[in-house]
Amino acid sequence: MISAETLLQKHWGFDRFRPFQKEIISSVLEGKDTLGLLPTGGGKSICYQIPALMKEGIVLVVSPLIALMQDQVAQLKQKKIPAMMLERPSPGQSLTDQLDNLDYGPYKILFLSPERLQNSDVAQRLVRLPIHLLAVDEAHCVSEWGPDFRPAFLAIKDFRERLSNVPLLALTASATPAVLEDMKTKLALTNPVLHRASFNRPNLKYRIEKTNDKVGGLLKRLSLDEEPCIVYCRTRNKTETLYQQLKTQHTVAFFHGGLDEVEKKQRLESWLQQDTRIMVATLAFGMGIDKSNVRQVIHMSPPESIEHYYQETGRAGRDGKSATATLFWAYNDFDSLQKQFLNAFPAKKELTLFYKCICNHLQVAYGEGNEATYYFNFDEFCTHYGLSRAKTMQAIQVLDREGLWRWQSLYREKVSLRFLANSKEIGIWLKTRNKRTDFFQHLWRVYPRILQRNQEIDFELLANTSGLSQKKIVKYLKEAHTDGWLELSWIKNDSCLEWLHAREEPYILAPIIHRLKKRREQKQKKIDALYEFCSSEGYCKRKRLLAYFGEKLVGSCEDCTAVSCGQTPNENLEALKKDLTECLQQKPWSSDRLVQHLPYSKENIVLVLHEWASVGHITQNTNYQWELKKS
């Protein structure tokens, strides 16, 4: 058997493995269930790609990240490693065709989303394949205690039980102790071997700055060096606005999901080649991108959880050299977080109404829709039914995450066709158009009910199945339109729903609504933990971050002057506590106002406040002010 080191050098050009990669590879090759907790940029994919080349058969990789799987397939093909992704079939191709390719093709790695495993036909075909390793990427998504829970991940356990003695490799970059234990249970791991890299990034400096002048703070940070930098904003509009503010003084670009694929590729390539220094982007940017020399990651507002913060800051300093992660925040940021992420859970009434409207709009009958793909125009749908665009998008994304369907923001131009004559009249007309007869007969076979109703038609599908060019098909249809036999209407769709379950309301929505209530409670806890992390000014951020993930840092972090790192100012704490009590007996106070009002150091005031809060002596109200707890 060729060695793992030889394969690493041959296909990836590396002389040695990163920490814990070799141990994880050895563990799965020995047939052991394995948990791999590696930091962002730690090379998780190598842990299943190398074993795929060392044994006969296929490695099955389950991941929720569609774009990342597509990128990995493309990269593996460039390395002459046969890989495939089981995705939404293209026109003229079925899911069965893709599965047939697996039977006859020499594939080593197969990628698919967890939602695909919920399809019984797909699962039945997959268990017949010579799978020697089941790898689960972003495995924390199986846990309801994590920030990214996806119910479809729960199907992995049942699927795995149908495989014969196949080890499971669960990979993640961030998991708290509670999530880790939940992963073991939900994936039914048997005596799993745990390989856990430290969450500590010694070369990464954490800076949390509370300010109302974020742009001013950003400009100061950008003036410190000329190295590559990522600046994160929460919305697309904010990325574009900040880009306009920076472009006169810096080489900068913006990146978000609203750009087309060509623009995304060009801007990413420019940044990777360092023609562009600063990338202003929404929070998803950077996933799967291996740029080692990013010196700064800057958040213009808090992300949605500590887990997300850790992953996003981990995109800086991957080369091991000094780097900085800066987060600017203000109290109103957390009000925005509450609105954005807690209001993203639609109420039962809203979700039920939306589901009924979308089914009617797409003409999905009760009991139908499973494995069908539908295209529609989002704005037209909302306008027609009088629905809020924001709440409608929330409902679409929630049901996507819950595994009811797969949604894509996908521009696609289609044509709606309506015949104005009956089949007998059209037959007479076709006698004068002999060359068109075969095409129209083919059209009626593809769309059997086209003579009875308006029908959306797909030029790509017709071209693939008829052997005619799309240009010629358009010509034939326009001739019939001009002669008055049919009516063509051009439709510009921007949304695609791939239905994964048949229409069965209200039964199909009931468990989803129950889960949404639990997830909302979990999300509130995540936001509260993030607020505590940002506002605890008297404590070491590194220690707080590590403690959240169940890791302890002994001694000073050697990077801050926080009280918890041994830099306590020499003051009379008993006098401070007495004065602090008198203030709080009068009225609630914010930390900032207390620091301004009392003649003591900020570090010691914050130390006492958090000491009292930890034992329940004081609490914070909804305005983030401290007050004595009522007995």
XYZ file of C-alpha atoms in Angstrom:
631
model
C 0.000 0.000 0.000
C 1.321 3.439 -0.945
C 2.011 5.576 2.131
C -0.096 8.547 3.211
C 2.982 10.793 3.084
C 3.694 9.805 -0.517
C 0.114 10.613 -1.549
C 0.252 13.934 0.296
C 3.400 14.923 -1.587
C 2.176 13.618 -4.951
C -1.285 15.208 -5.027
C -1.056 18.174 -2.658
C 2.643 19.053 -2.745
C 3.069 19.075 1.059
C 6.060 17.495 2.806
C 4.304 16.828 6.105
C 0.848 16.658 7.633
C -0.689 19.353 9.792
C -1.317 18.513 13.468
C -3.639 15.522 14.011
C -4.214 14.823 10.299
C -1.989 11.732 10.295
C -3.512 10.429 13.534
C -7.061 10.802 12.166
C -6.111 9.078 8.892
C -4.501 6.171 10.765
C -7.561 5.812 12.991
C -10.078 5.505 10.129
C -7.780 3.149 8.195
C -7.867 0.895 11.260
C -11.670 0.861 10.979
C -12.353 2.969 14.082
C -15.108 5.544 14.516
C -13.269 8.841 14.795
C -14.023 12.390 15.908
C -11.767 15.064 14.436
C -11.928 18.567 15.895
C -9.599 20.676 13.802
C -9.506 24.487 13.630
C -10.652 26.447 10.599
C -7.914 25.963 8.019
C -6.689 22.832 9.788
C -7.113 20.653 6.696
C -10.151 18.535 7.544
C -10.735 17.390 3.956
C -7.310 15.709 3.764
C -8.506 13.370 6.523
C -10.918 11.591 4.169
C -9.271 12.325 0.817
C -6.058 10.448 1.663
C -7.910 7.304 2.916
C -9.958 7.381 -0.302
C -6.741 6.847 -2.270
C -5.340 4.192 0.058
C -8.181 1.652 -0.098
C -10.407 0.062 -2.712
C -13.945 1.393 -2.908
C -15.591 4.736 -2.214
C -15.519 7.320 0.566
C -18.976 8.837 1.057
C -18.834 12.453 2.286
C -21.954 14.079 3.756
C -21.835 17.878 3.958
C -24.372 20.735 4.161
C -22.116 23.089 2.173
C -23.155 22.771 -1.476
C -20.720 25.332 -2.899
C -17.832 23.860 -0.911
C -18.583 20.345 -2.203
C -18.692 21.647 -5.768
C -15.309 23.335 -5.269
C -13.785 20.170 -3.802
C -14.994 18.040 -6.717
C -13.446 20.520 -9.170
C -10.138 20.575 -7.253
C -9.987 16.777 -6.993
C -10.609 16.401 -10.718
C -7.696 18.763 -11.381
C -5.544 16.391 -9.322
C -6.813 13.456 -11.440
C -8.726 12.054 -8.457
C -12.160 10.797 -9.631
C -14.818 12.482 -7.498
C -18.504 13.187 -7.944
C -21.270 15.132 -6.245
C -24.833 13.864 -6.153
C -26.711 17.090 -6.836
C -29.796 18.472 -8.512
C -29.964 16.803 -11.932
C -29.382 19.013 -14.956
C -32.025 19.144 -17.707
C -32.168 15.859 -19.589
C -30.562 13.963 -16.708
C -32.216 12.180 -13.793
C -31.015 11.278 -10.327
C -31.051 7.672 -11.512
C -28.583 8.591 -14.267
C -26.200 10.015 -11.676
C -26.482 6.893 -9.534
C -25.886 4.694 -12.582
C -22.656 6.610 -13.207
C -21.504 5.539 -9.750
C -22.019 1.882 -10.616
C -19.891 2.087 -13.738
C -17.477 4.955 -13.030
C -14.174 4.587 -11.136
C -15.094 7.130 -8.460
C -13.119 7.327 -5.209
C -15.100 10.046 -3.397
C -18.825 10.805 -3.516
C -20.203 14.020 -1.999
C -23.846 14.593 -1.119
C -26.016 16.667 1.193
C -27.726 15.058 4.216
C -31.089 15.790 2.589
C -30.203 13.299 -0.167
C -29.966 10.505 2.408
C -33.610 11.124 3.296
C -34.556 9.889 -0.173
C -35.206 6.165 0.248
C -34.342 5.388 -3.391
C -30.990 7.156 -3.079
C -30.186 5.456 0.226
C -31.087 2.052 -1.238
C -28.704 2.556 -4.157
C -25.897 3.891 -1.972
C -25.822 0.912 0.408
C -24.976 -1.298 -2.598
C -21.796 0.689 -3.274
C -18.398 -0.483 -1.933
C -18.246 2.251 0.734
C -15.274 1.852 3.090
C -15.590 5.166 4.980
C -18.503 7.463 5.829
C -17.251 11.009 6.476
C -19.508 13.694 7.955
C -18.265 17.256 7.483
C -19.619 20.071 9.679
C -20.755 17.270 11.986
C -21.860 19.711 14.702
C -24.975 20.293 12.533
C -26.398 17.035 13.934
C -26.735 18.602 17.398
C -29.655 20.743 18.532
C -27.240 22.359 21.012
C -25.160 23.825 18.206
C -25.804 27.025 16.222
C -26.293 25.292 12.858
C -28.613 22.362 13.603
C -30.018 20.694 10.461
C -32.625 17.956 11.076
C -31.583 16.130 7.891
C -28.330 15.153 9.658
C -30.370 12.867 11.903
C -30.884 10.551 8.904
C -27.161 9.719 8.892
C -27.510 7.406 11.892
C -30.169 5.230 10.215
C -28.248 5.135 6.944
C -25.010 4.191 8.689
C -26.737 1.217 10.373
C -27.444 -0.214 6.898
C -23.740 -0.264 6.030
C -21.600 -3.231 6.945
C -18.737 -2.464 9.356
C -18.010 0.936 7.833
C -16.249 3.408 10.166
C -17.594 6.932 10.524
C -15.400 10.034 10.577
C -17.075 13.109 12.109
C -15.293 16.395 11.412
C -15.901 19.880 12.783
C -13.987 23.064 13.514
C -16.028 24.133 16.529
C -17.958 22.136 19.095
C -18.662 22.829 22.749
C -18.473 19.893 25.202
C -22.292 19.559 25.101
C -22.326 19.478 21.291
C -19.494 16.948 21.247
C -21.411 14.529 23.472
C -24.560 15.048 21.414
C -22.635 14.267 18.221
C -21.540 10.920 19.646
C -25.140 9.987 20.442
C -26.862 11.322 17.315
C -24.319 9.668 14.993
C -24.271 6.439 17.067
C -20.484 6.414 17.276
C -18.985 3.268 18.799
C -16.099 3.965 21.210
C -14.949 6.875 19.024
C -11.318 7.917 18.987
C -11.145 11.661 19.664
C -8.404 13.731 18.050
C -8.842 17.281 19.205
C -6.572 20.150 18.281
C -6.395 23.008 20.756
C -8.794 25.859 20.097
C -6.034 28.250 21.114
C -4.488 30.261 18.280
C -1.420 31.763 20.017
C -0.473 33.869 16.986
C -3.931 35.458 16.789
C -4.629 38.578 18.877
C -8.244 39.281 19.797
C -9.429 42.895 19.971
C -13.009 43.697 21.035
C -13.783 47.413 20.773
C -17.041 49.036 21.836
C -17.466 52.162 19.723
C -20.001 54.302 17.905
C -17.401 55.263 15.281
C -16.769 51.922 13.647
C -15.535 53.327 10.332
C -13.007 55.489 12.169
C -11.820 52.459 14.106
C -11.603 50.456 10.896
C -9.472 53.106 9.167
C -7.038 53.046 12.094
C -6.756 49.264 11.884
C -6.221 49.340 8.114
C -3.450 51.925 8.472
C -1.344 49.558 10.587
C -0.129 47.461 7.645
C -0.605 46.779 3.938
C -1.301 43.065 4.284
C -4.366 41.057 3.114
C -7.481 41.657 5.174
C -11.112 40.514 5.399
C -13.730 42.978 6.676
C -17.027 41.325 7.586
C -20.420 43.071 7.418
C -23.771 41.541 8.253
C -25.718 42.604 5.150
C -25.122 42.990 1.435
C -26.011 46.685 1.527
C -23.449 47.348 4.243
C -20.687 45.634 2.277
C -21.363 47.875 -0.717
C -21.658 51.031 1.417
C -18.378 50.323 3.204
C -16.695 49.544 -0.111
C -17.675 53.008 -1.372
C -16.169 54.578 1.766
C -12.860 52.723 1.396
C -12.217 52.570 -2.350
C -10.591 56.014 -2.694
C -7.807 55.135 -0.241
C -7.413 51.363 -0.536
C -7.391 48.531 -3.075
C -10.682 46.966 -2.048
C -13.533 44.853 -3.414
C -16.855 43.669 -2.008
C -18.271 40.143 -2.091
C -21.729 38.784 -1.289
C -24.319 36.296 -2.498
C -25.973 38.799 -4.822
C -23.069 38.768 -7.283
C -23.183 36.479 -10.289
C -20.721 33.594 -10.502
C -18.395 35.376 -12.954
C -18.072 38.424 -10.680
C -17.490 36.220 -7.636
C -14.736 34.294 -9.394
C -13.009 37.445 -10.660
C -13.064 39.190 -7.283
C -11.935 36.110 -5.391
C -9.064 35.530 -7.826
C -7.982 39.177 -7.562
C -7.902 38.911 -3.770
C -6.090 35.558 -3.770
C -3.449 36.971 -6.151
C -3.187 40.084 -3.922
C -4.200 42.500 -6.659
C -6.922 43.384 -4.155
C -5.816 43.817 -0.554
C -9.107 44.220 1.332
C -12.208 42.101 0.832
C -15.386 43.571 2.347
C -17.789 40.656 2.548
C -20.781 39.059 4.160
C -20.069 36.427 6.787
C -20.057 33.348 4.539
C -16.995 34.555 2.607
C -13.811 32.618 3.228
C -15.309 29.167 3.776
C -13.160 26.667 1.936
C -10.688 29.339 0.786
C -7.111 28.607 1.783
C -5.282 31.947 1.897
C -2.644 31.664 4.578
C -1.318 35.238 4.820
C -4.443 37.118 5.937
C -3.148 39.427 8.655
C -6.431 40.931 9.835
C -10.042 39.782 10.129
C -12.306 42.649 11.144
C -15.974 42.373 12.118
C -17.976 45.589 11.765
C -20.624 44.067 14.060
C -20.956 40.856 16.088
C -21.719 37.605 14.216
C -24.580 35.384 15.366
C -22.680 33.223 17.878
C -19.306 32.558 19.474
C -18.938 29.493 17.238
C -19.285 31.656 14.129
C -16.901 34.243 15.566
C -14.268 31.579 16.196
C -14.565 30.138 12.688
C -14.467 33.539 10.981
C -11.509 34.879 12.972
C -9.723 31.603 12.214
C -9.277 32.770 8.616
C -6.471 35.061 9.792
C -2.891 33.969 10.423
C -3.089 30.457 9.022
C 0.610 30.685 8.159
C 1.396 30.788 11.886
C 2.585 34.393 11.817
C 1.113 37.143 13.984
C -2.410 38.245 13.017
C -5.229 40.247 14.577
C -8.979 39.707 14.885
C -10.910 42.890 15.673
C -14.606 43.113 16.483
C -16.363 46.488 16.671
C -19.630 46.530 18.574
C -22.248 48.776 20.140
C -25.257 48.006 22.316
C -27.699 48.440 19.428
C -25.878 45.671 17.532
C -27.435 43.156 19.879
C -30.889 44.613 19.303
C -30.245 44.050 15.583
C -29.066 40.494 16.262
C -32.264 39.772 18.158
C -34.370 41.073 15.267
C -32.362 39.366 12.542
C -31.978 35.920 14.073
C -34.858 35.523 16.530
C -37.436 37.037 14.202
C -36.122 34.680 11.526
C -38.204 31.958 13.168
C -41.643 32.396 11.569
C -44.768 31.931 13.676
C -46.996 28.900 13.107
C -49.674 30.965 11.344
C -47.153 32.662 9.023
C -45.433 29.406 8.092
C -48.713 27.602 7.403
C -49.994 30.438 5.188
C -46.736 30.651 3.247
C -46.616 26.883 2.637
C -50.172 26.873 1.299
C -49.442 29.852 -0.985
C -46.223 28.418 -2.444
C -47.894 25.057 -3.106
C -50.761 26.770 -4.899
C -48.428 29.065 -6.844
C -46.301 26.165 -8.079
C -49.381 23.971 -8.621
C -48.176 21.263 -6.241
C -51.139 19.000 -5.517
C -51.627 17.274 -2.161
C -49.396 14.184 -2.014
C -47.263 15.373 -4.944
C -44.019 17.313 -5.345
C -41.484 14.813 -4.022
C -38.196 15.085 -5.991
C -39.684 17.705 -8.362
C -37.927 20.997 -9.141
C -39.812 24.274 -9.502
C -38.696 27.711 -10.692
C -40.471 30.970 -9.870
C -40.012 34.723 -9.586
C -39.722 35.683 -5.930
C -41.057 39.254 -6.199
C -43.991 38.228 -8.368
C -44.918 35.495 -5.889
C -44.843 37.886 -2.907
C -46.828 40.551 -4.777
C -49.475 38.101 -5.993
C -50.214 36.774 -2.489
C -49.581 40.026 -0.587
C -46.750 38.507 1.473
C -43.898 40.335 3.190
C -40.694 39.761 1.233
C -38.555 39.542 4.374
C -40.841 37.035 6.117
C -41.267 35.017 2.924
C -37.512 34.674 2.490
C -37.230 33.657 6.152
C -39.838 30.936 5.620
C -38.087 29.656 2.473
C -34.735 29.466 4.270
C -36.201 27.857 7.402
C -37.851 25.077 5.389
C -34.618 24.650 3.426
C -32.694 24.173 6.667
C -35.381 21.805 7.960
C -34.928 19.608 4.887
C -38.356 20.133 3.319
C -36.732 21.344 0.105
C -33.495 22.728 -1.266
C -33.619 26.383 -2.250
C -31.311 28.225 -4.612
C -31.230 31.851 -5.657
C -30.837 31.040 -9.327
C -31.575 33.247 -12.316
C -33.298 31.239 -15.036
C -35.225 32.512 -18.037
C -38.156 30.330 -19.084
C -41.071 30.545 -21.473
C -44.730 29.977 -20.765
C -46.587 28.535 -23.759
C -50.340 28.419 -24.367
C -51.876 26.848 -27.480
C -54.721 28.892 -29.013
C -56.026 26.063 -31.223
C -56.994 22.428 -30.733
C -54.894 19.481 -31.877
C -56.920 18.982 -35.083
C -56.409 22.586 -36.200
C -52.733 22.444 -35.320
C -52.387 19.236 -37.332
C -53.750 21.006 -40.411
C -51.316 23.880 -39.871
C -48.367 21.493 -39.480
C -49.037 20.004 -42.918
C -47.768 23.325 -44.310
C -44.738 23.134 -42.013
C -43.474 19.576 -42.595
C -40.093 20.131 -40.936
C -41.806 21.237 -37.714
C -44.034 18.190 -37.248
C -41.455 16.014 -35.467
C -40.579 18.808 -33.050
C -44.180 19.584 -32.049
C -44.951 15.895 -31.588
C -41.887 15.686 -29.352
C -43.081 18.772 -27.457
C -46.428 17.077 -26.765
C -44.656 13.934 -25.508
C -42.485 15.919 -23.095
C -45.432 18.021 -21.868
C -48.540 15.778 -22.290
C -50.984 18.362 -20.898
C -49.676 21.315 -22.858
C -52.801 21.534 -25.053
C -55.057 21.916 -21.999
C -53.211 24.577 -19.969
C -50.440 27.145 -19.768
C -47.133 25.303 -19.608
C -43.682 26.513 -18.628
C -41.140 24.952 -20.986
C -37.414 24.444 -20.597
C -35.377 25.104 -23.753
C -32.354 23.245 -22.405
C -34.441 20.156 -21.661
C -36.096 20.245 -25.100
C -32.748 20.683 -26.844
C -31.181 17.756 -24.972
C -34.110 15.427 -25.682
C -34.963 16.443 -29.263
C -31.508 16.837 -30.783
C -32.376 20.341 -32.024
C -30.509 23.481 -31.056
C -32.174 25.927 -28.666
C -31.968 28.556 -31.414
C -34.001 26.372 -33.807
C -36.573 25.539 -31.120
C -37.108 29.240 -30.440
C -37.487 29.830 -34.186
C -40.199 27.148 -34.532
C -42.158 28.459 -31.549
C -41.946 32.078 -32.683
C -43.282 31.089 -36.121
C -46.283 29.417 -34.494
C -46.739 32.482 -32.278
C -46.675 34.799 -35.322
C -49.175 32.594 -37.166
C -51.527 32.801 -34.178
C -51.493 29.126 -33.156
C -49.903 29.659 -29.756
C -48.947 32.416 -27.334
C -45.451 32.782 -25.873
C -44.731 34.617 -22.610
C -41.155 35.082 -21.435
C -40.676 34.532 -17.717
C -37.664 35.604 -15.681
C -37.354 33.335 -12.649
C -34.857 33.937 -9.856
C -35.657 31.183 -7.355
C -35.481 27.410 -7.502
C -37.081 24.947 -5.070
C -36.138 21.301 -5.286
C -38.924 19.552 -3.365
C -37.664 16.752 -1.091
C -41.010 15.720 0.434
C -44.536 15.492 -0.915
C -47.105 18.125 0.037
C -48.807 16.944 3.236
C -49.836 19.920 5.344
C -50.509 20.258 8.206
C -48.756 17.007 9.186
C -45.418 17.812 7.585
C -45.239 21.222 9.298
C -46.123 20.109 12.857
C -42.704 18.670 13.859
C -40.949 21.576 12.134
C -42.916 24.154 14.146
C -42.061 22.276 17.367
C -38.353 22.237 16.497
C -38.380 25.933 15.607
C -39.553 26.792 19.113
C -36.626 24.883 20.645
C -34.156 26.379 18.181
C -35.337 29.891 19.002
C -34.582 29.261 22.672
C -31.127 27.946 21.772
C -30.451 30.941 19.543
C -31.326 33.301 22.397
C -28.758 31.560 24.601
C -26.124 31.882 21.870
C -26.757 35.622 21.544
C -26.629 36.049 25.333
C -23.283 34.215 25.465
C -21.904 36.417 22.695
C -23.023 39.573 24.506
C -21.333 38.368 27.674
C -18.164 37.686 25.669
C -18.124 41.171 24.129
C -19.083 43.135 27.232
C -16.859 41.375 29.807
C -14.128 43.977 29.509
C -12.273 42.952 32.631
C -11.596 39.429 31.418
C -9.186 37.913 28.932
C -10.940 37.289 25.613
C -8.716 34.336 24.791
C -9.526 32.628 28.091
C -13.237 33.313 27.654
C -13.166 31.891 24.134
C -11.315 28.752 25.173
C -13.531 28.234 28.227
C -16.602 28.321 25.980
C -15.208 25.323 24.084
C -14.248 23.508 27.276
C -10.542 24.327 27.229
C -8.556 26.018 29.984
C -5.576 28.328 29.546
C -3.387 28.452 32.634
C -1.559 31.684 33.424
C -1.390 34.846 31.366
C -2.241 34.930 27.666
C 0.641 37.445 27.295
C -1.531 39.548 25.013
C -3.759 41.693 27.225
C -3.977 43.578 30.516
C -7.199 41.944 31.673
C -7.662 41.245 35.348
C -7.861 37.524 34.664
C -4.364 37.644 33.206
C -2.876 38.888 36.434
C -2.791 42.632 35.735
C -5.037 43.761 38.629
C -4.593 47.450 39.597
C -3.704 47.921 43.283
C -6.886 49.474 44.744
C -9.076 49.117 47.846
C -11.678 46.635 46.604
C -13.764 46.850 49.801
C -14.189 50.601 49.329
C -15.061 50.021 45.668
C -17.722 47.452 46.597
C -19.257 49.837 49.150
C -19.464 52.723 46.651
C -20.761 50.390 43.953
C -23.539 49.124 46.242
C -24.628 52.688 47.023
C -24.865 53.505 43.310
C -26.932 50.430 42.481
C -29.281 51.041 45.428
C -30.230 54.368 43.809
C -30.901 53.176 40.218
C -29.639 50.825 37.464
C -26.263 51.740 35.936
C -24.422 50.703 32.793
C -20.792 49.598 33.079
C -19.626 52.665 31.145
C -21.480 55.108 33.421
C -20.084 53.431 36.527
C -16.532 53.699 35.152
C -17.083 57.407 34.485
C -18.710 58.021 37.876
C -16.530 56.065 40.312
C -12.873 56.922 41.146
C -11.585 53.401 40.470
C -9.977 51.600 37.551
C -12.163 50.161 34.814
C -10.568 46.725 35.298
C -11.530 46.472 38.983
C -15.044 47.855 38.494
C -15.722 45.268 35.801
C -14.098 42.544 37.927
C -16.460 43.212 40.845
C -19.513 43.499 38.592
C -18.866 40.120 37.019
C -18.014 38.556 40.362
C -21.376 39.720 41.742
C -23.212 38.630 38.590
C -21.739 35.119 38.787
C -23.218 34.589 42.279
C -26.567 36.197 41.426
C -26.064 39.374 43.485
C -26.797 41.612 40.472
C -28.440 41.173 37.049
C -28.667 43.115 33.796
C -31.971 44.560 32.611
C -33.155 44.812 28.997
C -31.194 48.075 28.584
C -27.961 46.281 29.568
C -27.823 48.144 32.885
C -26.748 46.537 36.139
C -29.200 46.428 39.051
C -29.331 44.734 42.434
C -31.244 41.471 42.381
C -34.537 41.773 44.192
C -34.927 39.349 47.075
